[in-house]
Amino acid sequence: MLDSIKSHVFVFKVRIYYDRGIYVEGRAVRFVVDPAGPIKGLVDFVLITHGHSDHVSLHAYRYPAVATKETFAAMAVRYGRPHPRRIVVSPGDVLELNEVQIAAFDAGHILGSVMYLVEVEGLQVLFTGDFNTSGSILTDGAEPVERPDVLVMEATYGDPAYVFPNRAEIYDRLIEAVEKYASDGGVAISAYPLGKAQEVAKLFGRRVGAHRTVAKYNEALGIQTGKSGEIVIVPNLRAAPSGYHRIEVSGWYVDPRLEAEARARGVHGLPLSDHSDFPSLIDFVAKTSPRLVYTVYGYSERLAMYLRRKGFKAYTIPGAYGLTRYF
């Protein structure tokens, strides 16, 4: 299909660029993936990979939107009302909108997160959104989707410094810390209210309580917690009850400097992440074997550079006003 590639300009009249959302423009269709801000111009529909606020804004309510039931539930919690034009998908589903073929796959990031493989005017593009190949007690890990023409992938941890421990090891360390602190007063576990908060709640079950912000998402997503005041999941450290021991889970704590800084503030930091680490990102590209890679978010330039060193055509995704590349 793409044998006539010259540099990385393709023969198809499809444009892909980033402008607080990933826009796809063909001759007869225009849509956006994960609009984090105002949607520029008119689009035919919106694809939403998951419910985090840096991937979907209230502006997505203006157009038909494709997402999972969990993502729509999370959006209703955040924005106070359901999306009026929902198109609900599950991993494994295939649908067609405006002559665009769309297939959804597990992303392994948080509950309801999906990747989308789309075929638009003959071009196959895989959008990962945020993804995690290792999975968790709540999600299956993302699997490679072989040989798309273009892979648009996240690069949150796209630097070799970010290599996560085995997830089961982190669970054991978290349980050990909670047991230690719970016997010496209360313990607050700071976890992002949509995502790791549900993972922590699933790990401990009814042994833990939840701050009201976390509880709203848990209830919407069918995750049960108890009413414990001794162990509580909070959305941030500021919400921790006074006098409680504090634990925070974040992938950034794989950096020993950040972990040491947290410890100096009396915070027990643990590197639990719902993203893929650097080796997993590289492995995903190798197994996917795309013709071209666009990196977006986080360490996008560094990841693209390392991918080029390994022989892949890889670039940071163009901006709206950068060099126009048609596929």
CSV table of C-alpha atoms in Angstrom, one decimal:
chain,number,residue,atom,x,y,z
A,1,MET,CA,0.0,0.0,0.0
A,2,LEU,CA,2.7,2.5,1.0
A,3,ASP,CA,5.5,1.4,-1.3
A,4,SER,CA,5.6,4.8,-2.8
A,5,ILE,CA,6.6,6.5,0.5
A,6,LYS,CA,8.9,9.4,-0.1
A,7,SER,CA,10.4,10.6,3.2
A,8,HIS,CA,7.3,10.2,5.3
A,9,VAL,CA,4.9,11.9,2.9
A,10,PHE,CA,2.3,9.4,1.8
A,11,VAL,CA,0.0,9.2,-1.3
A,12,PHE,CA,-3.3,9.4,0.6
A,13,LYS,CA,-5.0,12.8,1.2
A,14,VAL,CA,-5.2,12.3,4.9
A,15,ARG,CA,-3.7,14.8,7.4
A,16,ILE,CA,-3.0,14.0,11.1
A,17,TYR,CA,-1.9,16.7,13.6
A,18,TYR,CA,-2.1,17.7,17.2
A,19,ASP,CA,-3.9,20.8,18.6
A,20,ARG,CA,-5.0,19.8,22.1
A,21,GLY,CA,-6.5,16.8,20.4
A,22,ILE,CA,-5.4,14.5,17.6
A,23,TYR,CA,-7.2,15.7,14.4
A,24,VAL,CA,-7.6,13.5,11.3
A,25,GLU,CA,-8.7,15.2,8.1
A,26,GLY,CA,-9.6,13.3,4.9
A,27,ARG,CA,-11.2,14.5,1.7
A,28,ALA,CA,-14.7,13.6,3.0
A,29,VAL,CA,-14.4,13.3,6.8
A,30,ARG,CA,-12.8,15.2,9.8
A,31,PHE,CA,-12.7,13.8,13.3
A,32,VAL,CA,-10.7,14.3,16.5
A,33,VAL,CA,-9.3,11.8,19.0
A,34,ASP,CA,-9.1,12.8,22.7
A,35,PRO,CA,-10.0,16.5,22.6
A,36,ALA,CA,-8.5,18.0,25.7
A,37,GLY,CA,-9.7,21.5,24.9
A,38,PRO,CA,-11.9,23.4,22.5
A,39,ILE,CA,-12.5,21.6,19.3
A,40,LYS,CA,-11.2,23.6,16.4
A,41,GLY,CA,-13.7,23.8,13.5
A,42,LEU,CA,-16.4,21.3,12.7
A,43,VAL,CA,-15.8,17.6,13.1
A,44,ASP,CA,-18.0,14.6,12.2
A,45,PHE,CA,-17.4,12.7,15.4
A,46,VAL,CA,-15.1,12.3,18.4
A,47,LEU,CA,-13.1,9.3,19.5
A,48,ILE,CA,-12.4,9.1,23.3
A,49,THR,CA,-9.8,6.6,24.5
A,50,HIS,CA,-10.5,7.1,28.2
A,51,GLY,CA,-12.0,9.5,30.8
A,52,HIS,CA,-9.0,11.4,32.1
A,53,SER,CA,-9.4,15.2,31.8
A,54,ASP,CA,-6.3,15.6,29.7
A,55,HIS,CA,-7.9,13.4,27.0
A,56,VAL,CA,-11.5,14.6,27.0
A,57,SER,CA,-13.1,18.0,27.8
A,58,LEU,CA,-16.7,19.2,28.0
A,59,HIS,CA,-16.3,20.4,24.3
A,60,ALA,CA,-16.7,16.7,23.3
A,61,TYR,CA,-20.4,17.0,24.2
A,62,ARG,CA,-21.1,19.0,21.1
A,63,TYR,CA,-20.6,16.1,18.7
A,64,PRO,CA,-21.3,12.3,18.5
A,65,ALA,CA,-18.7,10.6,20.6
A,66,VAL,CA,-17.4,7.0,20.6
A,67,ALA,CA,-16.2,5.6,24.0
A,68,THR,CA,-16.8,2.7,26.4
A,69,LYS,CA,-19.6,2.7,29.0
A,70,GLU,CA,-16.9,3.2,31.7
A,71,THR,CA,-15.5,6.3,30.0
A,72,PHE,CA,-19.0,7.8,29.5
A,73,ALA,CA,-19.8,7.1,33.2
A,74,ALA,CA,-16.6,8.9,34.3
A,75,MET,CA,-17.4,11.8,32.1
A,76,ALA,CA,-20.9,12.1,33.7
A,77,VAL,CA,-19.3,12.2,37.1
A,78,ARG,CA,-16.8,14.9,36.1
A,79,TYR,CA,-19.2,17.1,34.0
A,80,GLY,CA,-22.4,16.5,35.9
A,81,ARG,CA,-24.4,15.1,33.1
A,82,PRO,CA,-24.3,12.3,30.5
A,83,HIS,CA,-23.1,12.8,27.0
A,84,PRO,CA,-26.2,13.4,24.9
A,85,ARG,CA,-24.9,11.6,21.7
A,86,ARG,CA,-23.1,8.5,23.0
A,87,ILE,CA,-21.9,5.7,20.8
A,88,VAL,CA,-20.8,2.9,23.2
A,89,VAL,CA,-18.1,0.4,22.3
A,90,SER,CA,-16.3,-2.4,24.0
A,91,PRO,CA,-12.9,-3.9,23.2
A,92,GLY,CA,-13.4,-6.1,20.2
A,93,ASP,CA,-16.2,-4.1,18.7
A,94,VAL,CA,-16.0,-2.8,15.1
A,95,LEU,CA,-18.2,0.0,13.7
A,96,GLU,CA,-18.4,2.4,10.8
A,97,LEU,CA,-19.0,6.1,11.0
A,98,ASN,CA,-18.9,8.4,7.9
A,99,GLU,CA,-17.2,5.6,5.9
A,100,VAL,CA,-14.5,5.3,8.6
A,101,GLN,CA,-13.9,1.8,9.9
A,102,ILE,CA,-13.2,1.8,13.7
A,103,ALA,CA,-12.1,-1.1,15.9
A,104,ALA,CA,-11.6,-0.9,19.6
A,105,PHE,CA,-8.9,-2.8,21.6
A,106,ASP,CA,-8.0,-2.9,25.3
A,107,ALA,CA,-5.5,-0.2,26.3
A,108,GLY,CA,-4.8,-1.5,29.8
A,109,HIS,CA,-4.6,2.0,31.2
A,110,ILE,CA,-7.7,2.4,33.4
A,111,LEU,CA,-11.2,0.9,33.5
A,112,GLY,CA,-12.8,1.4,30.1
A,113,SER,CA,-9.6,2.6,28.3
A,114,VAL,CA,-9.3,1.5,24.7
A,115,MET,CA,-7.1,2.0,21.6
A,116,TYR,CA,-8.7,2.6,18.2
A,117,LEU,CA,-7.6,1.2,14.9
A,118,VAL,CA,-9.3,3.3,12.2
A,119,GLU,CA,-9.2,3.0,8.4
A,120,VAL,CA,-9.8,6.4,6.8
A,121,GLU,CA,-9.8,6.7,3.0
A,122,GLY,CA,-7.6,3.6,2.7
A,123,LEU,CA,-5.1,4.5,5.5
A,124,GLN,CA,-4.9,2.4,8.7
A,125,VAL,CA,-4.0,4.3,11.8
A,126,LEU,CA,-3.7,3.0,15.4
A,127,PHE,CA,-4.3,5.5,18.2
A,128,THR,CA,-3.1,4.1,21.5
A,129,GLY,CA,-4.3,6.9,23.9
A,130,ASP,CA,-2.6,6.2,27.2
A,131,PHE,CA,-1.8,2.5,27.4
A,132,ASN,CA,-0.3,-0.1,29.7
A,133,THR,CA,1.0,-3.4,28.3
A,134,SER,CA,1.3,-5.0,31.8
A,135,GLY,CA,-2.3,-4.7,32.8
A,136,SER,CA,-3.5,-4.7,36.4
A,137,ILE,CA,-6.0,-6.4,38.7
A,138,LEU,CA,-8.6,-4.3,36.9
A,139,THR,CA,-7.5,-4.3,33.3
A,140,ASP,CA,-6.0,-6.6,30.7
A,141,GLY,CA,-2.7,-5.4,29.2
A,142,ALA,CA,-2.7,-3.7,25.8
A,143,GLU,CA,-1.7,-6.1,23.0
A,144,PRO,CA,0.0,-5.0,19.8
A,145,VAL,CA,-2.2,-4.5,16.7
A,146,GLU,CA,0.0,-5.6,13.8
A,147,ARG,CA,1.1,-3.5,10.9
A,148,PRO,CA,-1.0,-0.4,10.8
A,149,ASP,CA,0.2,2.2,8.3
A,150,VAL,CA,0.6,4.8,11.1
A,151,LEU,CA,0.9,4.3,14.9
A,152,VAL,CA,0.1,7.4,17.0
A,153,MET,CA,1.3,6.5,20.5
A,154,GLU,CA,1.7,8.1,23.9
A,155,ALA,CA,5.2,8.9,25.2
A,156,THR,CA,4.5,9.7,28.9
A,157,TYR,CA,7.4,7.6,30.1
A,158,GLY,CA,9.3,7.7,26.8
A,159,ASP,CA,12.8,8.1,28.4
A,160,PRO,CA,15.1,5.2,29.3
A,161,ALA,CA,15.2,6.3,32.9
A,162,TYR,CA,11.6,5.0,33.4
A,163,VAL,CA,11.6,1.3,34.0
A,164,PHE,CA,8.9,0.1,36.4
A,165,PRO,CA,9.2,-2.8,38.9
A,166,ASN,CA,7.0,-5.8,38.5
A,167,ARG,CA,3.4,-4.8,39.4
A,168,ALA,CA,2.9,-7.7,41.8
A,169,GLU,CA,6.0,-6.4,43.7
A,170,ILE,CA,4.5,-2.9,44.0
A,171,TYR,CA,1.2,-4.4,45.2
A,172,ASP,CA,3.1,-6.3,47.9
A,173,ARG,CA,5.0,-3.2,48.9
A,174,LEU,CA,1.8,-1.2,49.2
A,175,ILE,CA,0.0,-3.8,51.3
A,176,GLU,CA,3.1,-4.1,53.6
A,177,ALA,CA,3.2,-0.3,54.0
A,178,VAL,CA,-0.6,-0.1,54.7
A,179,GLU,CA,-0.4,-2.9,57.3
A,180,LYS,CA,2.6,-1.1,59.0
A,181,TYR,CA,0.9,2.3,59.2
A,182,ALA,CA,-2.6,1.1,60.0
A,183,SER,CA,-1.3,-0.4,63.2
A,184,ASP,CA,0.1,3.0,64.1
A,185,GLY,CA,-2.8,5.3,63.5
A,186,GLY,CA,-4.7,6.0,60.2
A,187,VAL,CA,-3.3,5.8,56.7
A,188,ALA,CA,-4.3,7.9,53.7
A,189,ILE,CA,-3.4,6.5,50.2
A,190,SER,CA,-3.2,9.3,47.6
A,191,ALA,CA,-4.2,8.0,44.2
A,192,TYR,CA,-5.6,9.7,41.1
A,193,PRO,CA,-9.4,9.6,41.6
A,194,LEU,CA,-10.1,8.1,38.2
A,195,GLY,CA,-7.7,5.2,37.6
A,196,LYS,CA,-5.3,4.2,40.3
A,197,ALA,CA,-7.9,4.9,43.0
A,198,GLN,CA,-10.1,2.1,41.6
A,199,GLU,CA,-7.0,-0.2,41.4
A,200,VAL,CA,-6.2,0.5,45.1
A,201,ALA,CA,-9.8,0.0,46.1
A,202,LYS,CA,-9.9,-3.3,44.3
A,203,LEU,CA,-6.7,-4.4,46.0
A,204,PHE,CA,-8.0,-3.7,49.5
A,205,GLY,CA,-11.8,-4.1,49.0
A,206,ARG,CA,-14.0,-3.2,51.9
A,207,ARG,CA,-11.0,-2.7,54.2
A,208,VAL,CA,-10.7,0.8,52.9
A,209,GLY,CA,-12.9,3.9,52.8
A,210,ALA,CA,-12.8,6.6,50.1
A,211,HIS,CA,-12.8,10.4,50.0
A,212,ARG,CA,-16.1,11.7,48.5
A,213,THR,CA,-14.3,12.6,45.2
A,214,VAL,CA,-13.0,9.0,44.8
A,215,ALA,CA,-16.2,7.5,46.0
A,216,LYS,CA,-18.2,9.2,43.2
A,217,TYR,CA,-16.0,7.5,40.5
A,218,ASN,CA,-16.0,4.2,42.4
A,219,GLU,CA,-19.7,4.1,42.5
A,220,ALA,CA,-20.1,5.0,38.9
A,221,LEU,CA,-17.7,2.3,37.9
A,222,GLY,CA,-19.0,-0.4,40.2
A,223,ILE,CA,-16.0,-0.5,42.5
A,224,GLN,CA,-16.9,-1.2,46.2
A,225,THR,CA,-15.2,0.1,49.2
A,226,GLY,CA,-16.1,0.0,52.9
A,227,LYS,CA,-16.6,2.8,55.4
A,228,SER,CA,-13.2,2.5,57.1
A,229,GLY,CA,-11.8,5.7,58.6
A,230,GLU,CA,-8.5,3.9,59.5
A,231,ILE,CA,-7.5,3.4,55.8
A,232,VAL,CA,-8.8,5.9,53.3
A,233,ILE,CA,-8.1,6.6,49.6
A,234,VAL,CA,-7.8,10.3,48.9
A,235,PRO,CA,-7.5,12.2,45.5
A,236,ASN,CA,-4.4,14.1,46.6
A,237,LEU,CA,-2.2,14.5,49.6
A,238,ARG,CA,-3.9,17.8,50.7
A,239,ALA,CA,-7.1,15.7,51.3
A,240,ALA,CA,-5.4,13.4,53.8
A,241,PRO,CA,-6.9,13.6,57.3
A,242,SER,CA,-4.7,15.4,59.8
A,243,GLY,CA,-2.3,13.1,61.6
A,244,TYR,CA,-2.6,10.2,59.1
A,245,HIS,CA,0.4,8.5,57.7
A,246,ARG,CA,0.6,9.3,54.0
A,247,ILE,CA,1.2,7.0,51.0
A,248,GLU,CA,1.2,8.2,47.4
A,249,VAL,CA,1.2,6.0,44.3
A,250,SER,CA,2.6,7.4,41.1
A,251,GLY,CA,4.9,6.1,38.3
A,252,TRP,CA,7.1,9.2,38.8
A,253,TYR,CA,8.3,7.7,42.1
A,254,VAL,CA,10.5,5.3,40.1
A,255,ASP,CA,12.9,8.3,40.0
A,256,PRO,CA,14.9,7.9,43.3
A,257,ARG,CA,15.2,11.7,43.6
A,258,LEU,CA,11.5,12.2,43.7
A,259,GLU,CA,11.0,9.3,46.1
A,260,ALA,CA,13.7,10.8,48.4
A,261,GLU,CA,12.0,14.2,48.3
A,262,ALA,CA,8.7,12.7,49.2
A,263,ARG,CA,10.2,10.7,52.0
A,264,ALA,CA,11.7,14.0,53.4
A,265,ARG,CA,8.1,15.4,53.5
A,266,GLY,CA,6.9,12.4,55.3
A,267,VAL,CA,5.3,10.7,52.3
A,268,HIS,CA,5.8,7.1,51.3
A,269,GLY,CA,6.0,7.1,47.5
A,270,LEU,CA,5.4,4.0,45.5
A,271,PRO,CA,6.0,3.7,41.7
A,272,LEU,CA,2.6,2.3,40.7
A,273,SER,CA,1.8,3.5,37.2
A,274,ASP,CA,-1.1,2.9,34.7
A,275,HIS,CA,1.2,3.7,31.8
A,276,SER,CA,3.7,1.6,29.9
A,277,ASP,CA,7.4,2.1,30.9
A,278,PHE,CA,10.1,2.9,28.3
A,279,PRO,CA,11.1,-0.8,27.5
A,280,SER,CA,7.4,-1.6,27.0
A,281,LEU,CA,6.9,1.3,24.6
A,282,ILE,CA,9.8,0.2,22.5
A,283,ASP,CA,8.6,-3.4,22.6
A,284,PHE,CA,5.1,-2.4,21.6
A,285,VAL,CA,6.4,-0.6,18.5
A,286,ALA,CA,8.6,-3.5,17.5
A,287,LYS,CA,5.7,-5.9,17.8
A,288,THR,CA,3.2,-3.6,16.1
A,289,SER,CA,5.6,-2.9,13.2
A,290,PRO,CA,4.0,0.2,11.7
A,291,ARG,CA,5.2,2.0,8.6
A,292,LEU,CA,5.4,5.3,10.6
A,293,VAL,CA,5.2,6.3,14.3
A,294,TYR,CA,4.0,9.6,15.6
A,295,THR,CA,4.7,10.2,19.3
A,296,VAL,CA,2.6,12.5,21.5
A,297,TYR,CA,2.5,13.6,25.1
A,298,GLY,CA,5.3,13.4,27.7
A,299,TYR,CA,8.8,12.6,26.3
A,300,SER,CA,7.6,12.5,22.7
A,301,GLU,CA,10.8,13.9,21.2
A,302,ARG,CA,13.1,11.6,23.1
A,303,LEU,CA,11.0,8.5,22.3
A,304,ALA,CA,10.9,9.4,18.6
A,305,MET,CA,14.7,9.8,18.7
A,306,TYR,CA,15.3,6.4,20.3
A,307,LEU,CA,12.9,4.7,17.9
A,308,ARG,CA,14.8,6.2,14.9
A,309,ARG,CA,18.0,4.8,16.4
A,310,LYS,CA,16.3,1.4,16.3
A,311,GLY,CA,15.4,1.8,12.6
A,312,PHE,CA,11.8,3.0,12.8
A,313,LYS,CA,10.4,6.0,11.0
A,314,ALA,CA,9.4,8.0,14.1
A,315,TYR,CA,8.6,11.7,14.6
A,316,THR,CA,6.7,13.8,17.1
A,317,ILE,CA,3.2,14.5,15.8
A,318,PRO,CA,3.0,17.7,13.8
A,319,GLY,CA,1.2,20.7,15.3
A,320,ALA,CA,-1.7,22.4,13.6
A,321,TYR,CA,0.6,25.1,12.2
A,322,GLY,CA,3.6,23.0,11.5
A,323,LEU,CA,4.7,21.3,8.3
A,324,THR,CA,1.7,19.8,6.7
A,325,ARG,CA,2.1,16.1,5.9
A,326,TYR,CA,-0.5,14.3,3.9
A,327,PHE,CA,-0.6,10.5,3.8
